[in-house]
JSON list of C-alpha atoms and ligand atoms in Angstrom, two decimals:
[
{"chain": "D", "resi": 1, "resn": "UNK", "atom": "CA", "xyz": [140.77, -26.69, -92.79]},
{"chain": "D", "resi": 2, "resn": "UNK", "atom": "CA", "xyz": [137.27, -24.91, -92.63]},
{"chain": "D", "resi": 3, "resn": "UNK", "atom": "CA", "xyz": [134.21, -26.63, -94.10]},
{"chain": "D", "resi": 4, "resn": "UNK", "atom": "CA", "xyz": [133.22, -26.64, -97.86]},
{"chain": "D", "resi": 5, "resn": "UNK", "atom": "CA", "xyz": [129.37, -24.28, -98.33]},
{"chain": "D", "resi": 6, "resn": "UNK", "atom": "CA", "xyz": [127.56, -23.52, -101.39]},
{"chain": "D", "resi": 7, "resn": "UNK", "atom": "CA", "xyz": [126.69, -20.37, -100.85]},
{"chain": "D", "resi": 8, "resn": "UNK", "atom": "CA", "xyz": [123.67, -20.10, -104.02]},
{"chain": "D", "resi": 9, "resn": "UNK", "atom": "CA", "xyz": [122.32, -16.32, -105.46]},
{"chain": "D", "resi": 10, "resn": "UNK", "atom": "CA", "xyz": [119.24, -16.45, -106.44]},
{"chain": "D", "resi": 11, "resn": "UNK", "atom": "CA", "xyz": [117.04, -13.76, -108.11]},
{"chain": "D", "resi": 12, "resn": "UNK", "atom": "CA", "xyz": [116.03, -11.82, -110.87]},
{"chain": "D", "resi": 13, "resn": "UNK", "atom": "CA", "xyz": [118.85, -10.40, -114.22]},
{"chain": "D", "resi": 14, "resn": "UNK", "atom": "CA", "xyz": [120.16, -7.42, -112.85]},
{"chain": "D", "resi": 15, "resn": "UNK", "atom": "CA", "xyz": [119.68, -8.01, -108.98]},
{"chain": "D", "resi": 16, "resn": "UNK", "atom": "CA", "xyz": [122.91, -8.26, -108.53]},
{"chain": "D", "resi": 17, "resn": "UNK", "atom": "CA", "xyz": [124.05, -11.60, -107.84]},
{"chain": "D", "resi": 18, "resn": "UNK", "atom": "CA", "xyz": [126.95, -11.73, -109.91]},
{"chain": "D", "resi": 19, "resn": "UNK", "atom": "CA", "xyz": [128.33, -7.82, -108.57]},
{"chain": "D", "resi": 20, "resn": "UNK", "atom": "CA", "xyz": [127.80, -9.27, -104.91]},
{"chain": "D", "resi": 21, "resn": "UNK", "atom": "CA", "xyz": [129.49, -12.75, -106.15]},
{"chain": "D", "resi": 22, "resn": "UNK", "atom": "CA", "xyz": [132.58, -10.98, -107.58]},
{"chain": "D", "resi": 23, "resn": "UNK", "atom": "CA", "xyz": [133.05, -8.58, -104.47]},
{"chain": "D", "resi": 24, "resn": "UNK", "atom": "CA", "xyz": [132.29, -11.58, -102.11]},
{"chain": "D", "resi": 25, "resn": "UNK", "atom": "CA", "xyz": [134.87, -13.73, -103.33]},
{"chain": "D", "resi": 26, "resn": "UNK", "atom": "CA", "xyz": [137.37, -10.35, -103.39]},
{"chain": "D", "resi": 27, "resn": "UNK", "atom": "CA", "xyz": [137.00, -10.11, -100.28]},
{"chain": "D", "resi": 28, "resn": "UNK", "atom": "CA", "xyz": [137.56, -13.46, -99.48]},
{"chain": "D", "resi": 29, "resn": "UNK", "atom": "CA", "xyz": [140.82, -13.60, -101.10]},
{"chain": "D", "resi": 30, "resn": "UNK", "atom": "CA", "xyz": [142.79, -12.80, -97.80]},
{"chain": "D", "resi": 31, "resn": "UNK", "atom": "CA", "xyz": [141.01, -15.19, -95.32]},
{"chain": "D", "resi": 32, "resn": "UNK", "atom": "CA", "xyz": [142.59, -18.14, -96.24]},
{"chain": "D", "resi": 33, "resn": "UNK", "atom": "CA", "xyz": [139.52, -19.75, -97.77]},
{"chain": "D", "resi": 34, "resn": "UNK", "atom": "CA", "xyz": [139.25, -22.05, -100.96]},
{"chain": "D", "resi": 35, "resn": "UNK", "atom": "CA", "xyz": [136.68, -20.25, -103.35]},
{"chain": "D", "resi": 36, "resn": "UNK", "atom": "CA", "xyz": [135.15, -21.34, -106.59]},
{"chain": "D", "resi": 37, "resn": "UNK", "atom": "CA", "xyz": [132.60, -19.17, -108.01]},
{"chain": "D", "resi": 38, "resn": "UNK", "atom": "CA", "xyz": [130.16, -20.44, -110.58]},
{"chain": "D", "resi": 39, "resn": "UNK", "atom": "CA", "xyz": [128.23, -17.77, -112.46]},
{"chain": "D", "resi": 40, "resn": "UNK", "atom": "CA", "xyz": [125.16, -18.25, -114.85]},
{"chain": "D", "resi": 41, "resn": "UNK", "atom": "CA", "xyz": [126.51, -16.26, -117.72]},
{"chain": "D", "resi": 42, "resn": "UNK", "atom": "CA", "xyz": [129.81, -17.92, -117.65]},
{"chain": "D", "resi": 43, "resn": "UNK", "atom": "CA", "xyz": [128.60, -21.45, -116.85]},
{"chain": "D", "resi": 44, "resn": "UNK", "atom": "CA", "xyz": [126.34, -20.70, -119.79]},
{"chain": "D", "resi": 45, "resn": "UNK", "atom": "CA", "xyz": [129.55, -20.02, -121.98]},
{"chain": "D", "resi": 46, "resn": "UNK", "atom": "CA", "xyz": [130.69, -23.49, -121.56]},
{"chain": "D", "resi": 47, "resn": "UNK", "atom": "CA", "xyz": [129.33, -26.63, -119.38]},
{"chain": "D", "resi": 48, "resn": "UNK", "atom": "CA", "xyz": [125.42, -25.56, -120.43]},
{"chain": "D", "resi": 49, "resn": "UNK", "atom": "CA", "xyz": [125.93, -23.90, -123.65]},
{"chain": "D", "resi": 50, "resn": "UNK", "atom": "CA", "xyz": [124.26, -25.98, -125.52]},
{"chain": "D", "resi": 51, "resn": "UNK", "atom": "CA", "xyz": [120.79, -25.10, -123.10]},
{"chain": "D", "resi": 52, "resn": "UNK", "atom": "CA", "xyz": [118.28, -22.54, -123.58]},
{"chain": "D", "resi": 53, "resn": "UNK", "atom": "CA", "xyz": [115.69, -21.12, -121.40]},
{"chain": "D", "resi": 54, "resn": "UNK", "atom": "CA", "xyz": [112.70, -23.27, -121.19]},
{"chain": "D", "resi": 55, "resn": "UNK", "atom": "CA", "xyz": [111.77, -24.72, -118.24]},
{"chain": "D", "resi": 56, "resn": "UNK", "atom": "CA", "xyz": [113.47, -28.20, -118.97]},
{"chain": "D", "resi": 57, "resn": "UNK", "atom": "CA", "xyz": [116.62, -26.55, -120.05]},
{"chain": "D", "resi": 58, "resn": "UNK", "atom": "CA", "xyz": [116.80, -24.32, -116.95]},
{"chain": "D", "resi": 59, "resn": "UNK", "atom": "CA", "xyz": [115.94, -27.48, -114.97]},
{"chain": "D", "resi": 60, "resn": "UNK", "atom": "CA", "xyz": [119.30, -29.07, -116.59]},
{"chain": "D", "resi": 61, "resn": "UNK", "atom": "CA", "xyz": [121.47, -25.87, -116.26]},
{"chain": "D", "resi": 62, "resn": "UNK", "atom": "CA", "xyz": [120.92, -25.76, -112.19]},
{"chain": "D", "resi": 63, "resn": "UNK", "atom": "CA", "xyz": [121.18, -29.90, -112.50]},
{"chain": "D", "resi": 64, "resn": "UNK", "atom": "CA", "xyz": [124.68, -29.43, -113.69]},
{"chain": "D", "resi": 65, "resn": "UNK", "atom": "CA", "xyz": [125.70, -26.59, -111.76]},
{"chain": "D", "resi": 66, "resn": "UNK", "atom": "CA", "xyz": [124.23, -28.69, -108.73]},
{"chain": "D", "resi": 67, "resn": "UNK", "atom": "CA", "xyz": [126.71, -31.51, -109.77]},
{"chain": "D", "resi": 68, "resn": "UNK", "atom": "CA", "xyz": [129.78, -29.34, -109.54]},
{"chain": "D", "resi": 69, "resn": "UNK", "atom": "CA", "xyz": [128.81, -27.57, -106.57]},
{"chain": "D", "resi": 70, "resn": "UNK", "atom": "CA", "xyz": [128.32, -30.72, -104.69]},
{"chain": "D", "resi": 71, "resn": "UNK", "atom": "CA", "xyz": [131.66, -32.45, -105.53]},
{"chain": "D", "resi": 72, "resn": "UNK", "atom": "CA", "xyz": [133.72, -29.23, -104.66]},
{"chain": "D", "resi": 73, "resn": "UNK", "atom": "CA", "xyz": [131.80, -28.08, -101.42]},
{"chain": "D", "resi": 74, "resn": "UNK", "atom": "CA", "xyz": [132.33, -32.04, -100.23]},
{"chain": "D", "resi": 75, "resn": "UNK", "atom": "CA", "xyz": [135.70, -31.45, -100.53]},
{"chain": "D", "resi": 76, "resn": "UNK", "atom": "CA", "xyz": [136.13, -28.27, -98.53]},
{"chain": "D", "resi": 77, "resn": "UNK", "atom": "CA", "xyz": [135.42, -25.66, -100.58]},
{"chain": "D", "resi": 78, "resn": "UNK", "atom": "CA", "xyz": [133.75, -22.63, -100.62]},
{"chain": "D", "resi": 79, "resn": "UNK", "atom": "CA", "xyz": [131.34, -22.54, -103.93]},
{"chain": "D", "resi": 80, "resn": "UNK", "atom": "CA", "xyz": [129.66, -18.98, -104.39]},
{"chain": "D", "resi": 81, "resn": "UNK", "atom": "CA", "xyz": [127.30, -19.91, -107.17]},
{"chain": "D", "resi": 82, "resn": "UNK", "atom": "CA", "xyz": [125.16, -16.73, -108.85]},
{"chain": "D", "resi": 83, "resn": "UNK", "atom": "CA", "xyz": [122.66, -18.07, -111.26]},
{"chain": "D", "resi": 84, "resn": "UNK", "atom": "CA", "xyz": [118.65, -16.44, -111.32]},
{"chain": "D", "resi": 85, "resn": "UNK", "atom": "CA", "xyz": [117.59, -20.36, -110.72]},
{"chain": "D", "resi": 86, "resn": "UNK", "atom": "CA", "xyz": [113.41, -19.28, -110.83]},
{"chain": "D", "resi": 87, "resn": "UNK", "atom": "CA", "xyz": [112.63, -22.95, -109.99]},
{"chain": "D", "resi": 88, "resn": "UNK", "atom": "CA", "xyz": [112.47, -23.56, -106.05]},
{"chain": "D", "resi": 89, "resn": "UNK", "atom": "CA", "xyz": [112.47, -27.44, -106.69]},
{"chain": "D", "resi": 90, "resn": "UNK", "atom": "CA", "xyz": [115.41, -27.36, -108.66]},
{"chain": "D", "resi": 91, "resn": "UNK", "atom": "CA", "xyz": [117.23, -25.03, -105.44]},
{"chain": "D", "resi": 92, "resn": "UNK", "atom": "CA", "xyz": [115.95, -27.12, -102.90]},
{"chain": "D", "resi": 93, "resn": "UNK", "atom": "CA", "xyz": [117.62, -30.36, -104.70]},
{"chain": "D", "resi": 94, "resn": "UNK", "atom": "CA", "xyz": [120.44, -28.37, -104.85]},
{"chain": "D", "resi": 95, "resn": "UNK", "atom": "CA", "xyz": [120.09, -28.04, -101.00]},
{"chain": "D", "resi": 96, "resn": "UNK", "atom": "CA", "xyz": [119.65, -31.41, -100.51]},
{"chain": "D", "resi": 97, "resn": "UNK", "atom": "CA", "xyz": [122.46, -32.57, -103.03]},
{"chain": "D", "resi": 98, "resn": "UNK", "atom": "CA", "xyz": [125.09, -29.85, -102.06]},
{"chain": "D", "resi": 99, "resn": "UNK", "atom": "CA", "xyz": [127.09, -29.68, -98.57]},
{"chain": "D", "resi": 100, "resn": "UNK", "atom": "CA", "xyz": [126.23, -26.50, -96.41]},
{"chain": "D", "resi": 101, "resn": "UNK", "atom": "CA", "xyz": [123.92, -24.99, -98.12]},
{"chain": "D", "resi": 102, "resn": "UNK", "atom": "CA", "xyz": [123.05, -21.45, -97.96]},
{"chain": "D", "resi": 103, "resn": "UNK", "atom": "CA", "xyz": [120.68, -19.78, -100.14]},
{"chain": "D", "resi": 104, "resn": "UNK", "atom": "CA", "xyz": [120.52, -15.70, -100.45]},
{"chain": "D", "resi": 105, "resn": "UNK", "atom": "CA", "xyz": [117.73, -14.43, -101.84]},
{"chain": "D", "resi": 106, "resn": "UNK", "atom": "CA", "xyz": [119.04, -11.11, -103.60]},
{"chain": "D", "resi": 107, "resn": "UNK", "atom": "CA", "xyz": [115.50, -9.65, -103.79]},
{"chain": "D", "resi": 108, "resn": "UNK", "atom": "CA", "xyz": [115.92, -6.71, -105.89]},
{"chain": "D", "resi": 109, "resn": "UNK", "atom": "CA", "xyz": [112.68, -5.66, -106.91]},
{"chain": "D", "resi": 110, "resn": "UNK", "atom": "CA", "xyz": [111.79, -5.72, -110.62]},
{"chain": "D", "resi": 111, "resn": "UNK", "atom": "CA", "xyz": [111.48, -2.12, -111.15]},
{"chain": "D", "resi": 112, "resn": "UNK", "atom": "CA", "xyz": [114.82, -1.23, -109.91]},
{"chain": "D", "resi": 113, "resn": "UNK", "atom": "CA", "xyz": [116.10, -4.40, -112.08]},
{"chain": "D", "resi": 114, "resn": "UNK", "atom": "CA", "xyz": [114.79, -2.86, -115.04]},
{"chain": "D", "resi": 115, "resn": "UNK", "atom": "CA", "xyz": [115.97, 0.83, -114.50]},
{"chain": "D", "resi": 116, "resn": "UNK", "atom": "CA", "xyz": [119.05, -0.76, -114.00]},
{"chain": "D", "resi": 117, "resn": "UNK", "atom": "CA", "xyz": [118.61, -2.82, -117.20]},
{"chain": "D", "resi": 118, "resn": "UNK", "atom": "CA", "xyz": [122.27, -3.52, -117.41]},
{"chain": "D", "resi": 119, "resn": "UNK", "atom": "CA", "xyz": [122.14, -5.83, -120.49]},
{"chain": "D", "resi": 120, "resn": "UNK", "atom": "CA", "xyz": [119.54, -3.80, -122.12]},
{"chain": "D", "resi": 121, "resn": "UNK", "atom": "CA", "xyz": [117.40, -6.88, -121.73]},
{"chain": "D", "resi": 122, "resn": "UNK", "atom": "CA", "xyz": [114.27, -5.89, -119.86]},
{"chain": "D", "resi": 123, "resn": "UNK", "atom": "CA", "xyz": [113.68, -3.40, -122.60]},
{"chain": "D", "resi": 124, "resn": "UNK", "atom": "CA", "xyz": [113.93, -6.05, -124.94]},
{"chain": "D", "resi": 125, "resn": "UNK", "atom": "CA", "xyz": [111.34, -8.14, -122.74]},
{"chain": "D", "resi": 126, "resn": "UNK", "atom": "CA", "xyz": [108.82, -5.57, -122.18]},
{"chain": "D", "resi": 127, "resn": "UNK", "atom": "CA", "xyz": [108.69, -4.60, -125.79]},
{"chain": "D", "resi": 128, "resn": "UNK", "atom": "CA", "xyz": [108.10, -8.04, -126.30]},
{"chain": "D", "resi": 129, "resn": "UNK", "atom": "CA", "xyz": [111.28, -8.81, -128.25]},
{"chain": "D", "resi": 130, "resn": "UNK", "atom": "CA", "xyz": [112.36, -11.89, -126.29]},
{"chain": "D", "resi": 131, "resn": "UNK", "atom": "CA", "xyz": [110.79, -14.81, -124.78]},
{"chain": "D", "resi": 132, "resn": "UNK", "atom": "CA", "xyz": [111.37, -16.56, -121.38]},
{"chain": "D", "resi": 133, "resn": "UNK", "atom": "CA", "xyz": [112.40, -13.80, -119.97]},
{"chain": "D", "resi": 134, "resn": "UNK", "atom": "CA", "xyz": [112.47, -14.22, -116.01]},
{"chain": "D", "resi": 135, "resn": "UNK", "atom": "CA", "xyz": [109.98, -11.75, -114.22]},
{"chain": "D", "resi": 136, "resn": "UNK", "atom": "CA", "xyz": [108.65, -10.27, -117.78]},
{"chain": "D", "resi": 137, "resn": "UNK", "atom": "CA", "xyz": [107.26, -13.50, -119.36]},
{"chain": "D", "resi": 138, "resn": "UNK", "atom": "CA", "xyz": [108.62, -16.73, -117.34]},
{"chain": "D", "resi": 139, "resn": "UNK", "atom": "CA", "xyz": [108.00, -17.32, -113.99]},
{"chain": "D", "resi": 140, "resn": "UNK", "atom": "CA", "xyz": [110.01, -16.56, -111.01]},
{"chain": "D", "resi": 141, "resn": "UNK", "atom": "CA", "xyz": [109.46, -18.46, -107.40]},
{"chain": "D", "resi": 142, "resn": "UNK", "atom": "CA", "xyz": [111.10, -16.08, -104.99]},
{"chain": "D", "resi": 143, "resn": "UNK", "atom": "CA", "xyz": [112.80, -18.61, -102.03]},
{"chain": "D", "resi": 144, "resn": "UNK", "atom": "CA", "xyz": [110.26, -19.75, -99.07]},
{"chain": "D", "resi": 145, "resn": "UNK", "atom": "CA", "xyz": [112.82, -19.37, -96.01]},
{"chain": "D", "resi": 146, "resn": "UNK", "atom": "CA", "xyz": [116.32, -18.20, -97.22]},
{"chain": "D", "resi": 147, "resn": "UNK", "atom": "CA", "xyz": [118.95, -18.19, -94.94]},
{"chain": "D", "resi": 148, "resn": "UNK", "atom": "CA", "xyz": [119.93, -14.35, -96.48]},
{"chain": "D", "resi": 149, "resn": "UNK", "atom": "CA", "xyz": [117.59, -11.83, -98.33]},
{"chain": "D", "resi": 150, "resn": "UNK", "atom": "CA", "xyz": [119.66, -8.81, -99.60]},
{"chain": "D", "resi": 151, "resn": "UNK", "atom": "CA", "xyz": [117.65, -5.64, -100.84]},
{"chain": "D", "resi": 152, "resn": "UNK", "atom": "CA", "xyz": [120.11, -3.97, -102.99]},
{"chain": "D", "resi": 153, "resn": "UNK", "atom": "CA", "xyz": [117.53, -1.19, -103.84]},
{"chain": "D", "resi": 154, "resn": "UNK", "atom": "CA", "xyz": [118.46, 0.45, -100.66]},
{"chain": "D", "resi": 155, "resn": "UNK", "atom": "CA", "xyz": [121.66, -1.47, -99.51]},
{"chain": "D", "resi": 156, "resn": "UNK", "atom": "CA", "xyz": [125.45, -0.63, -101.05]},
{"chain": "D", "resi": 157, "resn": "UNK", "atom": "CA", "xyz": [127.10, -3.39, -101.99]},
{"chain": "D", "resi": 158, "resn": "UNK", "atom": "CA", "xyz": [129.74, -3.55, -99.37]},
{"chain": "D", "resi": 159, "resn": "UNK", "atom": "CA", "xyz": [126.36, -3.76, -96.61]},
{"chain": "D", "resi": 160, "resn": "UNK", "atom": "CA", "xyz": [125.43, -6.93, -98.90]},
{"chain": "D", "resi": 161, "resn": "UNK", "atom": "CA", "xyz": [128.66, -8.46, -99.03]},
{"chain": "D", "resi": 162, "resn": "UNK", "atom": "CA", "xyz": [128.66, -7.19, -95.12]},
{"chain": "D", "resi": 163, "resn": "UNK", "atom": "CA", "xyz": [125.62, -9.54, -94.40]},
{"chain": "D", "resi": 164, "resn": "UNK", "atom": "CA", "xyz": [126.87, -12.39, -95.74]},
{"chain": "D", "resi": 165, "resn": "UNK", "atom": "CA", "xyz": [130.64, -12.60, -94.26]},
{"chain": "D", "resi": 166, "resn": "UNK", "atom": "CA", "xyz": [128.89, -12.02, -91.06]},
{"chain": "D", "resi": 167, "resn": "UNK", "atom": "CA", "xyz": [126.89, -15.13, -91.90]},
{"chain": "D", "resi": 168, "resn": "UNK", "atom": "CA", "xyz": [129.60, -17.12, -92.95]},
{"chain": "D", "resi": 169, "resn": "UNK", "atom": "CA", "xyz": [131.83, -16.40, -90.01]},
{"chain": "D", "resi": 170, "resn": "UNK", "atom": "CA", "xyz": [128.99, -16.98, -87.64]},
{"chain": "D", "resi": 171, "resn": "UNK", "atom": "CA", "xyz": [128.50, -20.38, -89.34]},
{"chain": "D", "resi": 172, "resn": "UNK", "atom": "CA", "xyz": [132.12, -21.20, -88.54]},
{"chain": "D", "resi": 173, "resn": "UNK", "atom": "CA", "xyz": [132.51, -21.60, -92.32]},
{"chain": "D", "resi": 174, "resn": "UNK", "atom": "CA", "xyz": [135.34, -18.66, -92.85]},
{"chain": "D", "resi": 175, "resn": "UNK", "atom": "CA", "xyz": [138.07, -17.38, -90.32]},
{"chain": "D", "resi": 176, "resn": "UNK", "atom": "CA", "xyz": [137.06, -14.79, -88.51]},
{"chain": "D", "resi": 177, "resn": "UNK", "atom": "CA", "xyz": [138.40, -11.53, -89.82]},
{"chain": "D", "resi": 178, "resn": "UNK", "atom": "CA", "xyz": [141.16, -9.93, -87.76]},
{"chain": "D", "resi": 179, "resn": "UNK", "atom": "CA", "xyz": [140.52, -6.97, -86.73]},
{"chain": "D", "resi": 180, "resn": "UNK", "atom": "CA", "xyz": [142.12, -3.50, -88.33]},
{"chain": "D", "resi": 181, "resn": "UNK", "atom": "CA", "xyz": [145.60, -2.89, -86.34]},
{"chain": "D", "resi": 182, "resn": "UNK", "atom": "CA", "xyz": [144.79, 0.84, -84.47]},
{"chain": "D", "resi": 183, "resn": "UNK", "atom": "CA", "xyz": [147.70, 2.96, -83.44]},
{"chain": "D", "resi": 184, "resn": "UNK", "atom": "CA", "xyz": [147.03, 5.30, -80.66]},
{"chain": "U", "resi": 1, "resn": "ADP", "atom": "P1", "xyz": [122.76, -10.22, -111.89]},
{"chain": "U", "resi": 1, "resn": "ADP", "atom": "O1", "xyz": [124.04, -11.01, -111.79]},
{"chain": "U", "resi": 1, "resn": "ADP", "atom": "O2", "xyz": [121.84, -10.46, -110.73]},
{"chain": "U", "resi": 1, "resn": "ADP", "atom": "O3", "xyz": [122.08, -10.34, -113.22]},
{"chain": "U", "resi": 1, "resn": "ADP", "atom": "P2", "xyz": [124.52, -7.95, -112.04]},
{"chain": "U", "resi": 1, "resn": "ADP", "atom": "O4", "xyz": [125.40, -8.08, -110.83]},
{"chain": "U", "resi": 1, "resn": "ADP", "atom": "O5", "xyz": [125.06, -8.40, -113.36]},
{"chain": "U", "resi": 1, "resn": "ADP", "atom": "O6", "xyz": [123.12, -8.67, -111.73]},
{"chain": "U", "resi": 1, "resn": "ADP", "atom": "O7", "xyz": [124.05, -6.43, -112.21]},
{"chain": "U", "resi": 1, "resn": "ADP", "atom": "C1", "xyz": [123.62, -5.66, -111.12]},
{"chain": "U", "resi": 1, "resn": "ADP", "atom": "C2", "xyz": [123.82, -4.19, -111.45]},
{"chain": "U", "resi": 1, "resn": "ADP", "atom": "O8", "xyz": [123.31, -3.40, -110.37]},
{"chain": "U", "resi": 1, "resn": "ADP", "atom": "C3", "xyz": [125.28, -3.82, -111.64]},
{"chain": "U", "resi": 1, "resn": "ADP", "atom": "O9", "xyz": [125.38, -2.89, -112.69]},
{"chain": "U", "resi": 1, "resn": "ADP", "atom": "C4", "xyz": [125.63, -3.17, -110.28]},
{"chain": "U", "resi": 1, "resn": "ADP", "atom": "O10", "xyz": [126.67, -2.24, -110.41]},
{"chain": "U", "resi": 1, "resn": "ADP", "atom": "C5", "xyz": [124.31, -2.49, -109.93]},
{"chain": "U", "resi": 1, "resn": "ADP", "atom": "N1", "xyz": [124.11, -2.25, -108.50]},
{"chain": "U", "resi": 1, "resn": "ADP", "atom": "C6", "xyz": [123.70, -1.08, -107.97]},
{"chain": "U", "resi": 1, "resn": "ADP", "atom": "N2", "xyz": [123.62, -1.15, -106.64]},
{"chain": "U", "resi": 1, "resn": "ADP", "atom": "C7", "xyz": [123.97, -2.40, -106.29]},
{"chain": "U", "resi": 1, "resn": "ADP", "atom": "C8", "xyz": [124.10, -3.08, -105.03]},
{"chain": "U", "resi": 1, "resn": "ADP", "atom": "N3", "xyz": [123.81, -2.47, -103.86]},
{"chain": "U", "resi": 1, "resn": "ADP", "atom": "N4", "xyz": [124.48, -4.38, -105.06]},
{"chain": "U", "resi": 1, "resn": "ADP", "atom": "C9", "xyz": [124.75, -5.00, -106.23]},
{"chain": "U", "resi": 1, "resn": "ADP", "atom": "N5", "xyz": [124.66, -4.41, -107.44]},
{"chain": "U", "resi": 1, "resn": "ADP", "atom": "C10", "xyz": [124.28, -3.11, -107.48]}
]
């Protein structure tokens, strides 16, 4: 059995972490690997819901998505955990707390996160309509020494995903893939 990783996206709404996270772990389906993926806006839906977006609250959302992340990648599985986690003390206790961890930086710049604007949020932010909004008006602490940094302004998706299965298999945390069958 392979090693348990928590593989942590980190970065601003709209980046991509969660379109990289879904594909990932689609991808991942046929190697033979265990998978959980934890995602902000889900997580949010249930085990935080009752947590905003002040500093203290987004301290206890990562706090309990730490927790979870630690007892599954202990017990040799894969966690792929998207959340825009702007605190770097509250990632590097995650670090310390989790097994194997690996933190991507998905490093979309803020302009193409707002063009984007795929909740219709930065619109919202920049008009001054909503408060604590990560990169607008909260604070974001972009990751010292990631193991990954993905620019998805000039990447495709597939080149993301790409970067990090290469990672992954280098680790010795996921099978290798075989290698398409060619008939001559
Ligand atoms: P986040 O989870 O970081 O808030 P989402 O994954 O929800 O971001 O949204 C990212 C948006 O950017 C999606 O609409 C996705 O289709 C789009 N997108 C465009 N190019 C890329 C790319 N190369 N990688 C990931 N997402 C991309």
């Amino acid at each position: 059995m392979t090693q348990g990783f928590t593989l942590w996206l980190t970065g601003l709404s709209g980046a991509g972490k969660t379109t990289i996270a879904i594909e990932l772990e689609r991808q991942l389906a046929d190697r033979d690997v265990r998978i959980e993926r934890l995602d902000g806006d889900t997580v949010r839906e249930g085990l935080t819901r009752d947590l905003g977006f002040s500093k203290v609250d987004r301290d206890k959302n990562i706090e309990r998505v730490t927790f979870v992340a630690k007892l599954l990648s202990r017990n040799g599985v894969g966690v792929i955990a998207s959340f825009i986690s702007p605190y770097r003390a509250a990632r590097d206790t995650a670090r310390q707390e989790t097994t194997n961890f690996i933190e991507v930086h998905v490093a979309t710049p803020i302009d193409t996160c707002a063009a984007r604007d795929v909740k219709g949020l930065y619109a919202k932010a920049f008009a001054g309509e909503l408060k604590d909004f990560t990169g607008v008006n909260d604070p974001y602490e972009a990751p010292v020494s990631p193991e990954i940094t993905l620019h998805t302004e000039r990447e495709t998706l597939n080149e993301s995903v790409q970067t990090i299965l290469t990672y992954l298999e280098a680790r010795g945390l996921i099978p290798v893939a075989e290698p398409a069958l060619s008939i001559s």
